[in-house]
Amino acid sequence: MKVTNKHNVPETLVSLARTDYYSKGGADYSVTEIISPPRIQRLRAKHWDDMEQDVSDMLWQLLGSALHVVAERGNHPDYITEERLNAEIDGVRLSGAIDIQRVTPEGILITDYKFTSAWALRQDKPDWEAQQNIYAWLVNKAKGKQVIGVQICALIRDWSRREASVKPDYPQAPIQVIDLPLWPLHKTEHYIRDRLELHRTSKVAADWEEDLPQCTDEERWLRGASFAVMKTGKKRAIRVCETKEEANQIMGTLQVEDKPYIEERPGEAVRCVNDFCGVAKWCSQYQKELKGESK
Ligand code: SF4
């Protein structure tokens, strides 16, 4: 993939962006690889040499890498940071790097850092749950230790103090620790086998893009319609609400002379529309949708 520098940022950042820190540690699959959509994985592999991204669009990726370096420095005797573990299932070697393991007398508590948005944090996150439970499985298989819990330490990049003060369901601080359900090991093994099978068959189908499994609405980060409360003559919304009822309530607090109105904004598949997967222009599923053809 080519990394461009359209905004003339310091070359040190560009060189950082060009460095591939991603490693499977000699395994057949990494944990992040098997939980991610096979369509994205295969299209990225196929079009890697033609992909292009500007360093200015890689801010959060760069900060994500930086966070892992900083997190490693926060030494504490009860915590293991950035440990890579490997284990085999049906002859396939699986590898994952765990951000934090807190060692307690009862067992290990696993925590992963995630940069996220306030909106994303309020959606279901099945991929987070699956990822942490595979880490728990790895700890059990590779170290023979019991895991007592899995959680996320979410760092909310667009957190707003104002939103927090007016919306009770909005995250009340820019850092949130969230407990996730801990699966029984047999459920995790079943999940891993299903995902491995999906990725294996996708590798076979990679030459026939039409045959690749479709990304699900969840994987496409499908966002429902929103309702922007506007003042006549102003371009920026006073507030963007998730429901019409909420927008109507805000309308009731505004001055009639401002001529407020509600602008309904259609929902969209955020990952496709913003090309966050990097392969939107080669993806028939999304291209057909743009042309108004069925998925
Ligand atoms: S464009 Fe959308 S549907 Fe296509 S690979 Fe990317 S996320 Fe999946």
mmCIF file of C-alpha atoms and ligand atoms in Angstrom:
data_model
loop_
_atom_site.group_PDB
_atom_site.id
_atom_site.type_symbol
_atom_site.label_atom_id
_atom_site.label_comp_id
_atom_site.label_asym_id
_atom_site.label_seq_id
_atom_site.Cartn_x
_atom_site.Cartn_y
_atom_site.Cartn_z
ATOM 1 C CA MET A 1 0.000 0.000 0.000
ATOM 2 C CA LYS A 2 1.228 3.446 -0.910
ATOM 3 C CA VAL A 3 1.224 6.054 1.887
ATOM 4 C CA THR A 4 1.005 9.610 0.503
ATOM 5 C CA ASN A 5 1.746 12.906 2.249
ATOM 6 C CA LYS A 6 -0.640 15.470 0.732
ATOM 7 C CA HIS A 7 -0.507 17.875 3.677
ATOM 8 C CA ASN A 8 3.233 17.976 4.091
ATOM 9 C CA VAL A 9 3.311 16.506 7.604
ATOM 10 C CA PRO A 10 6.762 15.738 9.094
ATOM 11 C CA GLU A 11 8.463 12.808 7.346
ATOM 12 C CA THR A 12 8.972 11.071 10.709
ATOM 13 C CA LEU A 13 5.212 10.518 10.890
ATOM 14 C CA VAL A 14 5.124 9.317 7.287
ATOM 15 C CA SER A 15 7.873 6.801 7.940
ATOM 16 C CA LEU A 16 5.979 5.616 11.038
ATOM 17 C CA ALA A 17 2.831 5.179 8.925
ATOM 18 C CA ARG A 18 4.791 3.161 6.356
ATOM 19 C CA THR A 19 6.129 0.771 8.991
ATOM 20 C CA ASP A 20 4.107 -2.391 9.299
ATOM 21 C CA TYR A 21 3.944 -3.266 12.995
ATOM 22 C CA TYR A 22 1.333 -5.894 12.361
ATOM 23 C CA SER A 23 2.643 -9.381 13.035
ATOM 24 C CA LYS A 24 1.141 -12.825 13.228
ATOM 25 C CA GLY A 25 4.240 -14.075 15.023
ATOM 26 C CA GLY A 26 4.655 -16.986 12.565
ATOM 27 C CA ALA A 27 1.083 -18.234 13.083
ATOM 28 C CA ASP A 28 -1.394 -19.206 10.342
ATOM 29 C CA TYR A 29 -3.952 -16.648 11.500
ATOM 30 C CA SER A 30 -4.061 -13.780 13.981
ATOM 31 C CA VAL A 31 -7.058 -13.168 16.229
ATOM 32 C CA THR A 32 -7.836 -9.820 14.581
ATOM 33 C CA GLU A 33 -7.689 -11.512 11.179
ATOM 34 C CA ILE A 34 -10.267 -14.180 11.939
ATOM 35 C CA ILE A 35 -12.768 -11.819 13.566
ATOM 36 C CA SER A 36 -12.610 -9.322 10.678
ATOM 37 C CA PRO A 37 -14.859 -9.699 7.596
ATOM 38 C CA PRO A 38 -13.384 -12.145 5.026
ATOM 39 C CA ARG A 39 -14.510 -9.887 2.155
ATOM 40 C CA ILE A 40 -12.312 -7.058 3.458
ATOM 41 C CA GLN A 41 -9.369 -9.390 4.132
ATOM 42 C CA ARG A 42 -9.419 -10.938 0.666
ATOM 43 C CA LEU A 43 -9.960 -7.655 -1.219
ATOM 44 C CA ARG A 44 -7.125 -6.015 0.706
ATOM 45 C CA ALA A 45 -4.790 -8.905 -0.071
ATOM 46 C CA LYS A 46 -5.736 -8.794 -3.753
ATOM 47 C CA HIS A 47 -5.463 -5.016 -4.214
ATOM 48 C CA TRP A 48 -2.722 -4.241 -1.677
ATOM 49 C CA ASP A 49 -0.285 -2.864 -4.284
ATOM 50 C CA ASP A 50 -2.946 -0.512 -5.711
ATOM 51 C CA MET A 51 -4.231 0.757 -2.369
ATOM 52 C CA GLU A 52 -3.364 4.305 -1.375
ATOM 53 C CA GLN A 53 -3.899 6.203 1.873
ATOM 54 C CA ASP A 54 -2.804 9.637 2.962
ATOM 55 C CA VAL A 55 -0.886 9.879 6.216
ATOM 56 C CA SER A 56 -3.365 12.542 7.416
ATOM 57 C CA ASP A 57 -6.128 9.907 7.273
ATOM 58 C CA MET A 58 -4.084 7.519 9.419
ATOM 59 C CA LEU A 59 -4.112 9.628 12.588
ATOM 60 C CA TRP A 60 -6.047 7.147 14.713
ATOM 61 C CA GLN A 61 -4.051 4.175 13.446
ATOM 62 C CA LEU A 62 -0.841 6.003 14.387
ATOM 63 C CA LEU A 63 -2.182 6.920 17.802
ATOM 64 C CA GLY A 64 -3.282 3.309 18.275
ATOM 65 C CA SER A 65 0.309 2.148 17.671
ATOM 66 C CA ALA A 66 1.586 4.901 19.981
ATOM 67 C CA LEU A 67 -0.802 3.798 22.718
ATOM 68 C CA HIS A 68 0.631 0.273 22.711
ATOM 69 C CA VAL A 69 4.151 1.643 23.144
ATOM 70 C CA VAL A 70 3.053 3.934 25.981
ATOM 71 C CA ALA A 71 0.994 1.155 27.613
ATOM 72 C CA GLU A 72 4.030 -1.124 27.704
ATOM 73 C CA ARG A 73 5.886 1.479 29.766
ATOM 74 C CA GLY A 74 3.218 1.578 32.494
ATOM 75 C CA ASN A 75 4.850 -1.146 34.569
ATOM 76 C CA HIS A 76 3.055 -2.692 37.536
ATOM 77 C CA PRO A 77 3.986 -5.995 39.240
ATOM 78 C CA ASP A 78 0.421 -7.374 38.974
ATOM 79 C CA TYR A 79 0.067 -6.650 35.266
ATOM 80 C CA ILE A 80 1.480 -8.267 32.118
ATOM 81 C CA THR A 81 1.394 -5.954 29.105
ATOM 82 C CA GLU A 82 1.588 -6.627 25.364
ATOM 83 C CA GLU A 83 2.094 -10.381 25.561
ATOM 84 C CA ARG A 84 1.800 -12.414 22.327
ATOM 85 C CA LEU A 85 0.387 -15.910 22.759
ATOM 86 C CA ASN A 86 0.006 -18.813 20.312
ATOM 87 C CA ALA A 87 -2.138 -21.936 20.416
ATOM 88 C CA GLU A 88 -3.232 -24.620 17.971
ATOM 89 C CA ILE A 89 -6.722 -25.711 17.035
ATOM 90 C CA ASP A 90 -7.294 -28.525 14.499
ATOM 91 C CA GLY A 91 -3.699 -28.122 13.279
ATOM 92 C CA VAL A 92 -4.089 -24.350 12.688
ATOM 93 C CA ARG A 93 -1.825 -22.011 14.652
ATOM 94 C CA LEU A 94 -3.598 -18.949 16.043
ATOM 95 C CA SER A 95 -1.829 -15.945 17.541
ATOM 96 C CA GLY A 96 -2.885 -12.850 19.456
ATOM 97 C CA ALA A 97 -1.225 -10.001 21.361
ATOM 98 C CA ILE A 98 -3.032 -9.088 24.577
ATOM 99 C CA ASP A 99 -2.771 -5.482 25.792
ATOM 100 C CA ILE A 100 -3.166 -6.085 29.518
ATOM 101 C CA GLN A 101 -3.451 -9.146 31.773
ATOM 102 C CA ARG A 102 -4.076 -8.431 35.432
ATOM 103 C CA VAL A 103 -2.866 -11.376 37.505
ATOM 104 C CA THR A 104 -5.047 -12.038 40.568
ATOM 105 C CA PRO A 105 -5.106 -15.021 42.970
ATOM 106 C CA GLU A 106 -8.385 -16.167 41.324
ATOM 107 C CA GLY A 107 -7.103 -15.912 37.741
ATOM 108 C CA ILE A 108 -6.399 -13.458 34.928
ATOM 109 C CA LEU A 109 -8.450 -10.404 33.980
ATOM 110 C CA ILE A 110 -7.951 -9.413 30.317
ATOM 111 C CA THR A 111 -8.271 -5.795 29.147
ATOM 112 C CA ASP A 112 -7.863 -4.363 25.647
ATOM 113 C CA TYR A 113 -7.513 -0.684 24.717
ATOM 114 C CA LYS A 114 -9.826 0.610 21.989
ATOM 115 C CA PHE A 115 -9.972 4.058 20.423
ATOM 116 C CA THR A 116 -13.615 4.590 19.515
ATOM 117 C CA SER A 117 -16.301 7.217 18.985
ATOM 118 C CA ALA A 118 -19.085 8.015 21.458
ATOM 119 C CA TRP A 119 -21.652 6.778 18.915
ATOM 120 C CA ALA A 120 -19.828 3.483 18.290
ATOM 121 C CA LEU A 121 -19.510 2.836 22.006
ATOM 122 C CA ARG A 122 -23.292 2.849 22.363
ATOM 123 C CA GLN A 123 -23.749 0.191 19.663
ATOM 124 C CA ASP A 124 -23.487 -3.563 20.161
ATOM 125 C CA LYS A 125 -19.911 -4.693 19.703
ATOM 126 C CA PRO A 126 -19.954 -8.426 18.958
ATOM 127 C CA ASP A 127 -16.444 -8.265 17.442
ATOM 128 C CA TRP A 128 -14.998 -6.855 20.687
ATOM 129 C CA GLU A 129 -16.694 -9.606 22.662
ATOM 130 C CA ALA A 130 -15.418 -12.311 20.296
ATOM 131 C CA GLN A 131 -11.871 -10.924 20.261
ATOM 132 C CA GLN A 132 -11.566 -10.780 24.042
ATOM 133 C CA ASN A 133 -12.998 -14.270 24.429
ATOM 134 C CA ILE A 134 -10.486 -15.675 21.936
ATOM 135 C CA TYR A 135 -7.748 -14.029 24.016
ATOM 136 C CA ALA A 136 -9.223 -15.768 27.070
ATOM 137 C CA TRP A 137 -9.080 -19.075 25.161
ATOM 138 C CA LEU A 138 -5.428 -18.360 24.214
ATOM 139 C CA VAL A 139 -4.497 -17.649 27.849
ATOM 140 C CA ASN A 140 -6.096 -20.935 28.877
ATOM 141 C CA LYS A 141 -4.441 -22.979 26.100
ATOM 142 C CA ALA A 142 -1.000 -21.337 26.041
ATOM 143 C CA LYS A 143 -0.513 -20.675 29.758
ATOM 144 C CA GLY A 144 -2.939 -23.099 31.393
ATOM 145 C CA LYS A 145 -4.397 -20.225 33.431
ATOM 146 C CA GLN A 146 -7.990 -19.504 34.312
ATOM 147 C CA VAL A 147 -9.485 -16.258 33.023
ATOM 148 C CA ILE A 148 -11.922 -14.503 35.379
ATOM 149 C CA GLY A 149 -13.091 -11.710 33.099
ATOM 150 C CA VAL A 150 -12.682 -9.803 29.838
ATOM 151 C CA GLN A 151 -13.080 -6.069 29.402
ATOM 152 C CA ILE A 152 -12.415 -3.085 27.166
ATOM 153 C CA CYS A 153 -10.770 0.188 28.147
ATOM 154 C CA ALA A 154 -12.439 2.525 25.631
ATOM 155 C CA LEU A 155 -10.774 5.867 24.810
ATOM 156 C CA ILE A 156 -13.457 8.082 23.295
ATOM 157 C CA ARG A 157 -11.868 10.288 20.670
ATOM 158 C CA ASP A 158 -14.833 12.656 20.117
ATOM 159 C CA TRP A 159 -16.034 12.839 23.735
ATOM 160 C CA SER A 160 -17.950 16.030 24.542
ATOM 161 C CA ARG A 161 -18.459 17.365 28.055
ATOM 162 C CA ARG A 162 -21.563 19.200 26.850
ATOM 163 C CA GLU A 163 -23.180 16.051 25.438
ATOM 164 C CA ALA A 164 -22.350 14.204 28.662
ATOM 165 C CA SER A 165 -24.130 16.874 30.695
ATOM 166 C CA VAL A 166 -27.379 16.738 28.687
ATOM 167 C CA LYS A 167 -27.641 13.038 27.699
ATOM 168 C CA PRO A 168 -27.787 10.471 30.503
ATOM 169 C CA ASP A 169 -27.010 7.605 28.091
ATOM 170 C CA TYR A 170 -23.892 9.392 26.761
ATOM 171 C CA PRO A 171 -20.510 8.210 28.188
ATOM 172 C CA GLN A 172 -19.890 10.305 31.278
ATOM 173 C CA ALA A 173 -16.076 10.372 30.936
ATOM 174 C CA PRO A 174 -13.660 10.139 27.971
ATOM 175 C CA ILE A 175 -12.303 6.827 29.275
ATOM 176 C CA GLN A 176 -14.706 3.968 30.008
ATOM 177 C CA VAL A 177 -13.930 0.463 31.265
ATOM 178 C CA ILE A 178 -16.562 -1.962 30.015
ATOM 179 C CA ASP A 179 -17.027 -5.537 31.210
ATOM 180 C CA LEU A 180 -17.899 -7.991 28.442
ATOM 181 C CA PRO A 181 -19.538 -11.420 28.811
ATOM 182 C CA LEU A 182 -17.034 -14.232 29.384
ATOM 183 C CA TRP A 183 -17.890 -17.237 27.213
ATOM 184 C CA PRO A 184 -17.421 -20.868 28.207
ATOM 185 C CA LEU A 185 -14.386 -22.328 26.408
ATOM 186 C CA HIS A 186 -16.470 -24.714 24.274
ATOM 187 C CA LYS A 187 -18.459 -21.762 22.875
ATOM 188 C CA THR A 188 -15.218 -19.924 21.991
ATOM 189 C CA GLU A 189 -13.776 -23.027 20.291
ATOM 190 C CA HIS A 190 -16.958 -23.392 18.263
ATOM 191 C CA TYR A 191 -16.739 -19.735 17.229
ATOM 192 C CA ILE A 192 -13.039 -20.053 16.263
ATOM 193 C CA ARG A 193 -13.755 -23.123 14.098
ATOM 194 C CA ASP A 194 -16.613 -21.306 12.311
ATOM 195 C CA ARG A 195 -14.461 -18.266 11.594
ATOM 196 C CA LEU A 196 -11.509 -20.342 10.392
ATOM 197 C CA GLU A 197 -13.784 -22.201 8.008
ATOM 198 C CA LEU A 198 -15.229 -18.933 6.688
ATOM 199 C CA HIS A 199 -11.754 -17.511 6.032
ATOM 200 C CA ARG A 200 -10.484 -20.758 4.470
ATOM 201 C CA THR A 201 -13.367 -20.907 1.989
ATOM 202 C CA SER A 202 -12.979 -17.177 1.257
ATOM 203 C CA LYS A 203 -9.354 -17.736 0.275
ATOM 204 C CA VAL A 204 -10.548 -20.273 -2.297
ATOM 205 C CA ALA A 205 -13.233 -17.845 -3.540
ATOM 206 C CA ALA A 206 -10.865 -14.861 -3.676
ATOM 207 C CA ASP A 207 -10.467 -15.018 -7.469
ATOM 208 C CA TRP A 208 -14.218 -14.778 -7.918
ATOM 209 C CA GLU A 209 -15.055 -11.674 -5.947
ATOM 210 C CA GLU A 210 -18.779 -12.245 -6.408
ATOM 211 C CA ASP A 211 -18.436 -15.462 -4.385
ATOM 212 C CA LEU A 212 -16.928 -13.765 -1.326
ATOM 213 C CA PRO A 213 -19.276 -13.642 1.660
ATOM 214 C CA GLN A 214 -21.129 -10.326 1.881
ATOM 215 C CA CYS A 215 -20.218 -7.989 4.727
ATOM 216 C CA THR A 216 -23.065 -7.916 7.234
ATOM 217 C CA ASP A 217 -24.798 -4.687 8.308
ATOM 218 C CA GLU A 218 -22.853 -4.876 11.554
ATOM 219 C CA GLU A 219 -19.555 -5.285 9.695
ATOM 220 C CA ARG A 220 -20.462 -2.335 7.476
ATOM 221 C CA TRP A 221 -21.151 -0.211 10.598
ATOM 222 C CA LEU A 222 -24.669 0.554 9.386
ATOM 223 C CA ARG A 223 -25.916 3.676 11.099
ATOM 224 C CA GLY A 224 -29.648 4.429 11.290
ATOM 225 C CA ALA A 225 -31.243 7.710 10.218
ATOM 226 C CA SER A 226 -30.579 10.772 12.382
ATOM 227 C CA PHE A 227 -32.518 13.970 13.016
ATOM 228 C CA ALA A 228 -30.691 17.296 12.981
ATOM 229 C CA VAL A 229 -32.267 20.261 14.740
ATOM 230 C CA MET A 230 -31.475 23.289 12.576
ATOM 231 C CA LYS A 231 -31.977 27.054 12.765
ATOM 232 C CA THR A 232 -33.058 28.711 9.498
ATOM 233 C CA GLY A 233 -30.053 30.377 7.823
ATOM 234 C CA LYS A 234 -27.460 28.336 9.802
ATOM 235 C CA LYS A 235 -25.474 25.512 8.247
ATOM 236 C CA ARG A 236 -24.510 23.715 11.460
ATOM 237 C CA ALA A 237 -27.035 21.676 13.394
ATOM 238 C CA ILE A 238 -27.838 22.726 16.948
ATOM 239 C CA ARG A 239 -27.942 19.031 17.817
ATOM 240 C CA VAL A 240 -28.046 15.768 15.875
ATOM 241 C CA CYS A 241 -30.438 13.298 17.557
ATOM 242 C CA GLU A 242 -30.914 9.571 17.142
ATOM 243 C CA THR A 243 -34.719 9.803 17.411
ATOM 244 C CA LYS A 244 -37.352 12.218 16.136
ATOM 245 C CA GLU A 245 -38.864 12.419 19.645
ATOM 246 C CA GLU A 246 -35.578 13.733 21.037
ATOM 247 C CA ALA A 247 -35.313 16.266 18.189
ATOM 248 C CA ASN A 248 -38.904 17.420 18.854
ATOM 249 C CA GLN A 249 -38.103 17.952 22.534
ATOM 250 C CA ILE A 250 -35.185 20.220 21.638
ATOM 251 C CA MET A 251 -37.373 22.072 19.117
ATOM 252 C CA GLY A 252 -39.747 22.870 21.984
ATOM 253 C CA THR A 253 -36.980 24.736 23.836
ATOM 254 C CA LEU A 254 -36.033 27.003 20.896
ATOM 255 C CA GLN A 255 -37.212 30.522 20.019
ATOM 256 C CA VAL A 256 -39.918 30.655 17.311
ATOM 257 C CA GLU A 257 -38.153 33.618 15.644
ATOM 258 C CA ASP A 258 -35.126 31.378 14.923
ATOM 259 C CA LYS A 259 -37.460 29.337 12.689
ATOM 260 C CA PRO A 260 -36.085 25.989 13.843
ATOM 261 C CA TYR A 261 -36.759 22.863 11.824
ATOM 262 C CA ILE A 262 -35.782 19.191 11.799
ATOM 263 C CA GLU A 263 -33.637 17.842 8.968
ATOM 264 C CA GLU A 264 -33.909 14.076 8.544
ATOM 265 C CA ARG A 265 -30.575 12.567 7.551
ATOM 266 C CA PRO A 266 -30.651 9.105 5.969
ATOM 267 C CA GLY A 267 -28.740 6.202 7.523
ATOM 268 C CA GLU A 268 -25.575 4.895 5.893
ATOM 269 C CA ALA A 269 -23.009 2.127 6.044
ATOM 270 C CA VAL A 270 -20.257 4.196 7.657
ATOM 271 C CA ARG A 271 -17.413 1.773 6.847
ATOM 272 C CA CYS A 272 -18.301 1.595 3.123
ATOM 273 C CA VAL A 273 -19.203 5.259 2.583
ATOM 274 C CA ASN A 274 -15.985 6.539 4.174
ATOM 275 C CA ASP A 275 -13.905 3.717 2.691
ATOM 276 C CA PHE A 276 -12.654 2.808 6.161
ATOM 277 C CA CYS A 277 -12.093 -0.735 4.819
ATOM 278 C CA GLY A 278 -9.812 0.719 2.088
ATOM 279 C CA VAL A 279 -11.333 -1.446 -0.666
ATOM 280 C CA ALA A 280 -14.711 0.199 -1.340
ATOM 281 C CA LYS A 281 -13.891 0.949 -4.977
ATOM 282 C CA TRP A 282 -13.187 -2.744 -5.709
ATOM 283 C CA CYS A 283 -16.114 -4.110 -3.702
ATOM 284 C CA SER A 284 -19.037 -5.295 -5.862
ATOM 285 C CA GLN A 285 -21.336 -5.428 -2.836
ATOM 286 C CA TYR A 286 -20.922 -1.695 -2.197
ATOM 287 C CA GLN A 287 -20.627 -0.657 -5.856
ATOM 288 C CA LYS A 288 -23.924 -2.401 -6.657
ATOM 289 C CA GLU A 289 -25.550 -0.628 -3.744
ATOM 290 C CA LEU A 290 -24.319 2.728 -5.075
ATOM 291 C CA LYS A 291 -25.886 1.953 -8.434
ATOM 292 C CA GLY A 292 -29.168 1.094 -6.726
ATOM 293 C CA GLU A 293 -28.829 -2.609 -7.524
ATOM 294 C CA SER A 294 -29.640 -5.120 -4.834
ATOM 295 C CA LYS A 295 -26.837 -6.379 -2.529
HETATM 296 S S1 SF4 B 1 -17.068 -1.514 0.954
HETATM 297 FE FE1 SF4 B 1 -18.416 -2.170 2.630
HETATM 298 S S2 SF4 B 1 -19.231 -4.118 1.950
HETATM 299 FE FE2 SF4 B 1 -17.401 -3.727 0.725
HETATM 300 S S3 SF4 B 1 -15.690 -4.662 1.798
HETATM 301 FE FE3 SF4 B 1 -15.806 -2.544 2.486
HETATM 302 S S4 SF4 B 1 -17.075 -2.651 4.356
HETATM 303 FE FE4 SF4 B 1 -17.429 -4.567 3.221
#
